[in-house]
Tab-separated table of C-alpha atoms in Angstrom:
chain	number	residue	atom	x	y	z
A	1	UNK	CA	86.301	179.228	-18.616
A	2	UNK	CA	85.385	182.610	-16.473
A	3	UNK	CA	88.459	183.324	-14.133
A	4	UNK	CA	89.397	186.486	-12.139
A	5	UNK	CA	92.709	185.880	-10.953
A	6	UNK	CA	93.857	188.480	-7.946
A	7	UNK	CA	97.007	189.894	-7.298
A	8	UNK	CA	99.304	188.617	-4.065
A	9	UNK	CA	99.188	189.206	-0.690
A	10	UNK	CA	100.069	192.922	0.611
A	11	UNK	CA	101.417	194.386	3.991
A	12	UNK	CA	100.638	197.846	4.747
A	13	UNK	CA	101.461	200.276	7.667
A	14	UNK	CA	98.800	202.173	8.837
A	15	UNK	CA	98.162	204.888	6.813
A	16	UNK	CA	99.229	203.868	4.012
A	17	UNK	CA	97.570	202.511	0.703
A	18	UNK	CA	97.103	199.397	-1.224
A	19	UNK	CA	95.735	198.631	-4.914
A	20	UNK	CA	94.809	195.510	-5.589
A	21	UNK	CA	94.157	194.116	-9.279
A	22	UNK	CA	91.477	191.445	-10.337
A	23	UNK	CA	92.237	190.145	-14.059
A	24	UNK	CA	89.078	188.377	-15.485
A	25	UNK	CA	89.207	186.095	-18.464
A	26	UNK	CA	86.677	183.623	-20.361
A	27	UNK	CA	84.174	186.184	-20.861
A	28	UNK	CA	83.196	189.476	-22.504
A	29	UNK	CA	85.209	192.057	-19.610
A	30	UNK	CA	82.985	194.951	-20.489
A	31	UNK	CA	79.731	193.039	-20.346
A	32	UNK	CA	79.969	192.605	-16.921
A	33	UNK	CA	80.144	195.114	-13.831
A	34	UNK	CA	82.752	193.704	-11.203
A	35	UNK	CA	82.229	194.094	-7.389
A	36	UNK	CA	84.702	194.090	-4.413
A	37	UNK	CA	83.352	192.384	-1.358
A	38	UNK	CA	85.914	192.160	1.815
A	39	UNK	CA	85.713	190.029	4.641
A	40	UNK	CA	87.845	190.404	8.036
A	41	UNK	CA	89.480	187.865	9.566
A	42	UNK	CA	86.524	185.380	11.283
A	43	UNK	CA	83.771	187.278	10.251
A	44	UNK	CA	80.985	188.305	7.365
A	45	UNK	CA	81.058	189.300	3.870
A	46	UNK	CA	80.701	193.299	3.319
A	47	UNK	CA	80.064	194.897	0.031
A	48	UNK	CA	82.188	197.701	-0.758
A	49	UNK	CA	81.487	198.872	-4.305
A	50	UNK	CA	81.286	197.967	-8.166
A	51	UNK	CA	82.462	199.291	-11.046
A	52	UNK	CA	81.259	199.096	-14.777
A	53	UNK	CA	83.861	198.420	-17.092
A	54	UNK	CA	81.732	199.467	-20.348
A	55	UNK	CA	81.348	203.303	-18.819
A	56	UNK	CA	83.668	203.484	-15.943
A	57	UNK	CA	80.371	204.596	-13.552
A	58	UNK	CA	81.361	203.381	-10.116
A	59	UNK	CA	79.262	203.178	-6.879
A	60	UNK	CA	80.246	203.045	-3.767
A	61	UNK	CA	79.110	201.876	-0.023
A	62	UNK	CA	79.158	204.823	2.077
A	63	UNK	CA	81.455	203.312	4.363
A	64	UNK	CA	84.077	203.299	2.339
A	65	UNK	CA	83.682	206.952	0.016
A	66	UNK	CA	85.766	208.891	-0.091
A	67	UNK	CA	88.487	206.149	0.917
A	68	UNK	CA	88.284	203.769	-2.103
A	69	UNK	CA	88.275	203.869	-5.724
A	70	UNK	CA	87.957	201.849	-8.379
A	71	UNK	CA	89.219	201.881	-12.154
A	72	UNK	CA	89.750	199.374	-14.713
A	73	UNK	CA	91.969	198.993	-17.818
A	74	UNK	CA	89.761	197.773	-20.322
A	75	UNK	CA	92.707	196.696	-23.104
A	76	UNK	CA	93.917	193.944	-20.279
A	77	UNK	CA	90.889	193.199	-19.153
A	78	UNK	CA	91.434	194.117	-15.254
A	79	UNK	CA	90.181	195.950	-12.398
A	80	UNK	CA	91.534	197.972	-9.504
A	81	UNK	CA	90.472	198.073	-5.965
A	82	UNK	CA	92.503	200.948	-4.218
A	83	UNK	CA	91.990	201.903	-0.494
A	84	UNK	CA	93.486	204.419	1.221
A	85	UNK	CA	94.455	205.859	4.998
A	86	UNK	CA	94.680	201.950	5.935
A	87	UNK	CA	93.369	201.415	9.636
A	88	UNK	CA	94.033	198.076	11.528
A	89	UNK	CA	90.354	197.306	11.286
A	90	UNK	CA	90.978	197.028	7.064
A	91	UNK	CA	92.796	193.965	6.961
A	92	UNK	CA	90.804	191.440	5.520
A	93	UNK	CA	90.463	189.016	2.589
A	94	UNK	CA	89.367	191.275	-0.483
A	95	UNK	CA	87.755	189.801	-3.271
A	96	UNK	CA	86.566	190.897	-6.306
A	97	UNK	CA	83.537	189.635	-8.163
A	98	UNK	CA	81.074	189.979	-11.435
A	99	UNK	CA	77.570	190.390	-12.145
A	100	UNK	CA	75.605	191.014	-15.578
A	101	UNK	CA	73.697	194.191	-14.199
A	102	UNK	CA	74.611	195.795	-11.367
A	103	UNK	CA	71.649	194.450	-9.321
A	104	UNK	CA	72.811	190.766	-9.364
A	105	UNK	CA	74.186	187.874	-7.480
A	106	UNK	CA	77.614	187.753	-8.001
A	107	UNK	CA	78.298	184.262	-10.204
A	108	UNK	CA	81.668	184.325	-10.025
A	109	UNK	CA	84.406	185.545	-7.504
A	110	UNK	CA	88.127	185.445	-7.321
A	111	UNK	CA	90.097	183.932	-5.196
A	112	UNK	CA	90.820	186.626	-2.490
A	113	UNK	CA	93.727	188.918	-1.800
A	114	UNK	CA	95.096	189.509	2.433
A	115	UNK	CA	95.428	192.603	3.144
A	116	UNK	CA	97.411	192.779	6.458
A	117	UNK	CA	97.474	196.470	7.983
A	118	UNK	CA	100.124	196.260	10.882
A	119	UNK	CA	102.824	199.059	12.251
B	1	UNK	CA	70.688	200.456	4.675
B	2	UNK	CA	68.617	196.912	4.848
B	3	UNK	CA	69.974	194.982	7.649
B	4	UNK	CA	69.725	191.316	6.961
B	5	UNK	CA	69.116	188.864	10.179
B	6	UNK	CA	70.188	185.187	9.432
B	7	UNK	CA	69.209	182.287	12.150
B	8	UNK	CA	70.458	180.566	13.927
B	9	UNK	CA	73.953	181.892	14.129
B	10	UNK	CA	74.894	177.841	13.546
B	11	UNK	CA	72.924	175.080	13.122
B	12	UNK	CA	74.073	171.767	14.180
B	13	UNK	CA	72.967	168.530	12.328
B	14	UNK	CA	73.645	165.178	10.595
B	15	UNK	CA	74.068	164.043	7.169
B	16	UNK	CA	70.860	163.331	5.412
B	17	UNK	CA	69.176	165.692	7.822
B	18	UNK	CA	66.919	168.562	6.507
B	19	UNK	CA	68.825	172.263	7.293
B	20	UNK	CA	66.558	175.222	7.069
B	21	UNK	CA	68.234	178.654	7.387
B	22	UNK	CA	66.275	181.719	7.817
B	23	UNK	CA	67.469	185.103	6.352
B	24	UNK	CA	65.227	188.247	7.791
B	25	UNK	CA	65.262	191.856	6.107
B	26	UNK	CA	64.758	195.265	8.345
B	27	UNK	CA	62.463	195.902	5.143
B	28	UNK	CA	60.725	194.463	2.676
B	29	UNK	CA	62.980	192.992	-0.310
B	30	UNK	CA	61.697	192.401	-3.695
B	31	UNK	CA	62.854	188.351	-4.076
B	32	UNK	CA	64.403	189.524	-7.268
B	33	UNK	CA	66.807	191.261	-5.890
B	34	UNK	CA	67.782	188.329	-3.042
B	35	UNK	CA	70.651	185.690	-2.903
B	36	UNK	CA	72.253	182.903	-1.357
B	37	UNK	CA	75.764	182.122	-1.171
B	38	UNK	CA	77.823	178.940	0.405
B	39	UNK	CA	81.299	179.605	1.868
B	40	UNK	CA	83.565	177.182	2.389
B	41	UNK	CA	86.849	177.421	4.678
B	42	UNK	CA	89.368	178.592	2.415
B	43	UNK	CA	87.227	179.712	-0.302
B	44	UNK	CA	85.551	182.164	-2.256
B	45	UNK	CA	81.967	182.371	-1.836
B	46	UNK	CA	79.897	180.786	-4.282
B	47	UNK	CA	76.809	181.881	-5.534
B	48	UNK	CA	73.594	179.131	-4.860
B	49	UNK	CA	70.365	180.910	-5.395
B	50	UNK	CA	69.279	184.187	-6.846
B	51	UNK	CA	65.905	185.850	-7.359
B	52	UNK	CA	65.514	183.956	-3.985
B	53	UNK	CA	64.296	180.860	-5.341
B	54	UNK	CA	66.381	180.036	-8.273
B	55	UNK	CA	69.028	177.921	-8.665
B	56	UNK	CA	72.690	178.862	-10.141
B	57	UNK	CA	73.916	177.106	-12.434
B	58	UNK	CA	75.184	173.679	-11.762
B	59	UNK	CA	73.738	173.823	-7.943
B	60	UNK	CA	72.360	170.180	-7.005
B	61	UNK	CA	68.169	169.995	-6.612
B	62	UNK	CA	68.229	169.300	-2.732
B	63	UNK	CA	69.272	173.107	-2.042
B	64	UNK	CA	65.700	175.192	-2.297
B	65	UNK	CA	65.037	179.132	-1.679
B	66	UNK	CA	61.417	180.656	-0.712
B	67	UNK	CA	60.190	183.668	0.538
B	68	UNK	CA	59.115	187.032	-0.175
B	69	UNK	CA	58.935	190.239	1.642
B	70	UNK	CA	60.953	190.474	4.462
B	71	UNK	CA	61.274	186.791	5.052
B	72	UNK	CA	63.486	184.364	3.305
B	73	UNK	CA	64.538	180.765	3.910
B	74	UNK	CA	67.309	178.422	2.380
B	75	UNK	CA	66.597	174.518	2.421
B	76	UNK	CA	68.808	171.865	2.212
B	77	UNK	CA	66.574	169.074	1.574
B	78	UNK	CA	69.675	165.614	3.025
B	79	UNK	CA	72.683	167.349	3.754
B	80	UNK	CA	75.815	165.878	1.714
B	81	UNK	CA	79.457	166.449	3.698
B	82	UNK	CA	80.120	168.824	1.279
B	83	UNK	CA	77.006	170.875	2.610
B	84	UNK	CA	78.552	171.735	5.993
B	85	UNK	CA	79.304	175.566	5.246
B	86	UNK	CA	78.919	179.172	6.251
B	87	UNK	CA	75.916	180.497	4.298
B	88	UNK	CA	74.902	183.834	3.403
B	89	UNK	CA	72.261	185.596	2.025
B	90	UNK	CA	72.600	189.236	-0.003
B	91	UNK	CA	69.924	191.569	-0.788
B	92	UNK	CA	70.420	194.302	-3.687
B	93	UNK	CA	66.952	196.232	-4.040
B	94	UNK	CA	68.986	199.165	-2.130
B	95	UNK	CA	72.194	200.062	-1.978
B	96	UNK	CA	74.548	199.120	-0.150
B	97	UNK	CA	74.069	195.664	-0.649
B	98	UNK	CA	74.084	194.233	2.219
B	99	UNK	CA	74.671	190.089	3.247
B	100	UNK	CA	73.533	188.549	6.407
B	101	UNK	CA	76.015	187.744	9.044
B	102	UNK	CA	76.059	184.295	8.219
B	103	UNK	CA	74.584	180.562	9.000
B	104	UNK	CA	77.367	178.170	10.058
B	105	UNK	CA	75.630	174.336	9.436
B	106	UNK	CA	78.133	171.959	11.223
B	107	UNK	CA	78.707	168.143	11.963
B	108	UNK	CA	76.442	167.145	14.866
């Protein structure tokens, strides 16, 4: 069966960065382009970019360039999610997600890594 | 960036009522490129309809999408308990994709 299993809870001081993992399995990894969507504590869903595993392309919400990148490791199947100059305001639940083309609803999500920024 | 206006903010009703949740785009959407999502507490969200009106896979028959243009609406023909939920929509015709802020449908 399709899982993406993220890794474990972080704590950050501001400033500081985080990289969070998402390792899919069940399916073909590089036939699918995997999104990371974050979502503050209480509040809405917010896109923040995808990657494609097949050619590495990434694209990103303008919000966030400049301050995130992702990569993958195709051998083990996993993608990163790596944000830096943490701010209070980034903690939030990030998840990451897959779609067939890159203009898709996401069918399948994992199950959310906290992010806690805090001095 | 397309701004996506859900209403109302929560809607309040019964099992076996009818819920009927609005999603409105700053501009016009092409319904291929609109989704649905239910959230939840606690979970991931999980994808309901895509292409606006189509159902995901294993999603029950009383949940219905329509709309085109700038308008959308989710039904939810006789809500089940397991129905009360945030729900979102998502539009990806432009990026950033963008969701709405969210319908919460609650126990009256």
């Amino acid at each position: 069966q399709v899982q993406l299993v993220q890794s474990g809870a972080e704590v950050k001081k501001p400033g500081a960065s985080v990289k969070v993992s998402c390792t899919t399995s069940g399916y073909t990894f590089n036939d699918y382009y995997v999104h990371w969507v974050r979502q503050a504590p209480g509040q809405g869903l917010e896109w923040m970019g995808w990657i494609n595993p097949d050619s590495g392309r990434t694209e990103y919400a303008p919000k966030f360039q400049g301050r995130v990148t992702l990569t993958r490791d195709t051998p083990i199947s996993t993608a990163y999610m790596e944000l830096t100059s943490l701010r209070s305001d980034d903690t939030a639940l990030y998840y990451c997600a897959r779609t067939y083309i890159a203009a898709a609803g996401t069918d399948y999500w994992g199950q959310g890594t906290l992010v806690t920024v805090s001095s | 960036e397309i701004v996506l206006t859900q209403s109302p903010g929560t809607l309040s009703l019964s099992p076996g009522e009818r819920a009927t949740l609005s999603c409105k785009a700053s501009q016009s959407v092409t319904s291929s490129y609109l989704a649905w999502y239910q959230q939840r507490p606690g979970q991931a969200p999980r994808l309901l309809m895509y292409a606006a009106s189509s159902r995901a896979t294993g999603i029950p028959d009383r949940f219905s999408g329509s709309g085109s243009g700038t308008d959308f609406t989710l039904t939810i023909s006789s809500l089940e308990p397991e129905d009360f939920a945030v729900y979102y929509c998502e539009q990806f015709e432009a990026s950033p994709r963008t969701f709405g802020q969210g319908t919460k449908v609650e126990i009256k």
